[in-house]
Amino acid sequence: MQTADFDVHLLYQSLVEANSADGAVVTFVGRVREFNQGQQIADMFLEHYPGMTEKALHELAQQAQKQFTINRVSIVHRVGHLRLSDQIVFVGVTSAHRQDAFAACMWLMDELKSRAPFWKKESTTQGTRWVSG
C-alpha cells in the first residue's frame, strides 16, 4: 500500500528484468474515473487496514500462481486521497504464453475488487458516500 503515485514503466521493468523465460507480460492500471453509479465524482478516499490488506494481496498473488501458469506477479495499490485520473492500482503478470497472463491478470483484478479489504469513499455533487466492492 502506498499513498504516492507509481511509475508503470519501472513496475514493468521489474517484471521483465532477468526474465527471458516469459514471452507474455500483461499489465492493468486502474484510474479514478469521473462518473460512477450514476453520479459525477470529484475525488475519492481509499482506506485500508494495514497488515491485513498487504496479507490479502500477497495471498491473491500466491493463489494466482497456483491457479494459472504464470511466473511473476506484481500488485501495487494506492490508498489515501485520490483525484480524478490518478492511478489507483497496478497489476502485472508474466507467463510463457499470453492466454495465462491475460486470464491471471483479469482474475486478480476481479478478486481485488471483491476480496481485498479496501473501503472507498467518493465525493460526488450530492455529497460523500461509501461505495461497496
GROMACS .gro file of C-alpha atoms in nm:
model
  133
    1MET     CA    1   0.000   0.000   0.000
    2GLN     CA    2   0.123   0.345  -0.079
    3THR     CA    3  -0.009   0.699  -0.098
    4ALA     CA    4   0.241   0.808  -0.363
    5ASP     CA    5   0.184   0.756  -0.733
    6PHE     CA    6   0.365   0.469  -0.905
    7ASP     CA    7   0.572   0.452  -1.222
    8VAL     CA    8   0.424   0.196  -1.464
    9HIS     CA    9   0.750   0.174  -1.662
   10LEU     CA   10   0.952   0.085  -1.351
   11LEU     CA   11   0.698  -0.175  -1.246
   12TYR     CA   12   0.705  -0.326  -1.595
   13GLN     CA   13   1.087  -0.333  -1.584
   14SER     CA   14   1.079  -0.523  -1.254
   15LEU     CA   15   0.861  -0.790  -1.416
   16VAL     CA   16   1.089  -0.844  -1.716
   17GLU     CA   17   1.433  -0.787  -1.564
   18ALA     CA   18   1.643  -1.103  -1.592
   19ASN     CA   19   1.336  -1.287  -1.721
   20SER     CA   20   1.391  -1.443  -2.064
   21ALA     CA   21   1.156  -1.736  -1.992
   22ASP     CA   22   0.835  -1.536  -2.023
   23GLY     CA   23   0.706  -1.426  -2.361
   24ALA     CA   24   0.396  -1.254  -2.225
   25VAL     CA   25   0.362  -0.956  -1.996
   26VAL     CA   26   0.012  -0.831  -1.920
   27THR     CA   27  -0.046  -0.521  -1.711
   28PHE     CA   28  -0.353  -0.336  -1.593
   29VAL     CA   29  -0.373   0.015  -1.448
   30GLY     CA   30  -0.690   0.134  -1.280
   31ARG     CA   31  -0.754   0.509  -1.253
   32VAL     CA   32  -1.005   0.734  -1.081
   33ARG     CA   33  -1.286   0.799  -1.327
   34GLU     CA   34  -1.522   1.096  -1.327
   35PHE     CA   35  -1.851   0.907  -1.317
   36ASN     CA   36  -1.968   0.613  -1.102
   37GLN     CA   37  -2.308   0.467  -1.017
   38GLY     CA   38  -2.490   0.747  -1.196
   39GLN     CA   39  -2.311   1.035  -1.023
   40GLN     CA   40  -2.029   1.276  -1.107
   41ILE     CA   41  -1.719   1.206  -0.897
   42ALA     CA   42  -1.498   1.487  -0.768
   43ASP     CA   43  -1.241   1.271  -0.587
   44MET     CA   44  -1.216   0.967  -0.360
   45PHE     CA   45  -1.053   0.843  -0.045
   46LEU     CA   46  -0.936   0.481  -0.009
   47GLU     CA   47  -0.885   0.335   0.336
   48HIS     CA   48  -0.732   0.002   0.429
   49TYR     CA   49  -0.637  -0.195   0.735
   50PRO     CA   50  -0.254  -0.207   0.747
   51GLY     CA   51  -0.119  -0.558   0.769
   52MET     CA   52  -0.448  -0.720   0.669
   53THR     CA   53  -0.454  -0.562   0.324
   54GLU     CA   54  -0.093  -0.646   0.241
   55LYS     CA   55  -0.152  -1.005   0.354
   56ALA     CA   56  -0.464  -1.031   0.136
   57LEU     CA   57  -0.280  -0.903  -0.174
   58HIS     CA   58   0.009  -1.143  -0.111
   59GLU     CA   59  -0.236  -1.434  -0.079
   60LEU     CA   60  -0.412  -1.334  -0.402
   61ALA     CA   61  -0.078  -1.331  -0.586
   62GLN     CA   62   0.008  -1.676  -0.449
   63GLN     CA   63  -0.334  -1.812  -0.540
   64ALA     CA   64  -0.300  -1.677  -0.896
   65GLN     CA   65   0.037  -1.853  -0.930
   66LYS     CA   66  -0.124  -2.181  -0.824
   67GLN     CA   67  -0.432  -2.140  -1.042
   68PHE     CA   68  -0.263  -2.016  -1.363
   69THR     CA   69   0.061  -2.100  -1.541
   70ILE     CA   70   0.231  -1.770  -1.459
   71ASN     CA   71   0.564  -1.672  -1.312
   72ARG     CA   72   0.588  -1.316  -1.184
   73VAL     CA   73   0.311  -1.112  -1.026
   74SER     CA   74   0.316  -0.750  -0.918
   75ILE     CA   75   0.031  -0.576  -0.737
   76VAL     CA   76   0.054  -0.213  -0.628
   77HIS     CA   77  -0.243  -0.039  -0.472
   78ARG     CA   78  -0.269   0.319  -0.357
   79VAL     CA   79  -0.461   0.445  -0.056
   80GLY     CA   80  -0.550   0.788   0.075
   81HIS     CA   81  -0.686   1.086  -0.115
   82LEU     CA   82  -0.705   1.040  -0.493
   83ARG     CA   83  -0.812   1.291  -0.757
   84LEU     CA   84  -0.969   1.236  -1.098
   85SER     CA   85  -0.740   1.047  -1.337
   86ASP     CA   86  -0.498   0.944  -1.059
   87GLN     CA   87  -0.365   0.591  -1.085
   88ILE     CA   88  -0.511   0.362  -0.820
   89VAL     CA   89  -0.391   0.010  -0.892
   90PHE     CA   90  -0.130  -0.173  -1.098
   91VAL     CA   91  -0.145  -0.546  -1.167
   92GLY     CA   92   0.127  -0.710  -1.376
   93VAL     CA   93   0.166  -1.076  -1.468
   94THR     CA   94   0.426  -1.266  -1.672
   95SER     CA   95   0.390  -1.605  -1.834
   96ALA     CA   96   0.534  -1.809  -2.115
   97HIS     CA   97   0.205  -1.764  -2.303
   98ARG     CA   98  -0.039  -1.475  -2.333
   99GLN     CA   99  -0.356  -1.671  -2.252
  100ASP     CA  100  -0.239  -1.749  -1.900
  101ALA     CA  101  -0.112  -1.394  -1.842
  102PHE     CA  102  -0.439  -1.233  -1.957
  103ALA     CA  103  -0.653  -1.478  -1.757
  104ALA     CA  104  -0.450  -1.431  -1.441
  105CYS     CA  105  -0.447  -1.052  -1.469
  106MET     CA  106  -0.824  -1.042  -1.516
  107TRP     CA  107  -0.880  -1.286  -1.230
  108LEU     CA  108  -0.657  -1.081  -0.999
  109MET     CA  109  -0.846  -0.760  -1.074
  110ASP     CA  110  -1.182  -0.930  -1.017
  111GLU     CA  111  -1.062  -1.074  -0.687
  112LEU     CA  112  -0.908  -0.744  -0.577
  113LYS     CA  113  -1.242  -0.570  -0.629
  114SER     CA  114  -1.433  -0.828  -0.426
  115ARG     CA  115  -1.191  -0.967  -0.165
  116ALA     CA  116  -0.926  -0.709  -0.081
  117PRO     CA  117  -1.006  -0.510   0.235
  118PHE     CA  118  -1.035  -0.157   0.096
  119TRP     CA  119  -1.300   0.098   0.178
  120LYS     CA  120  -1.378   0.364  -0.082
  121LYS     CA  121  -1.545   0.697  -0.009
  122GLU     CA  122  -1.639   0.904  -0.312
  123SER     CA  123  -1.708   1.276  -0.315
  124THR     CA  124  -1.993   1.349  -0.556
  125THR     CA  125  -2.201   1.652  -0.647
  126GLN     CA  126  -2.460   1.520  -0.396
  127GLY     CA  127  -2.209   1.478  -0.110
  128THR     CA  128  -1.988   1.190   0.004
  129ARG     CA  129  -2.075   0.821   0.005
  130TRP     CA  130  -1.908   0.492   0.090
  131VAL     CA  131  -1.903   0.253  -0.204
  132SER     CA  132  -1.913  -0.125  -0.167
  133GLY     CA  133  -1.690  -0.353  -0.375
   0.00000   0.00000   0.00000
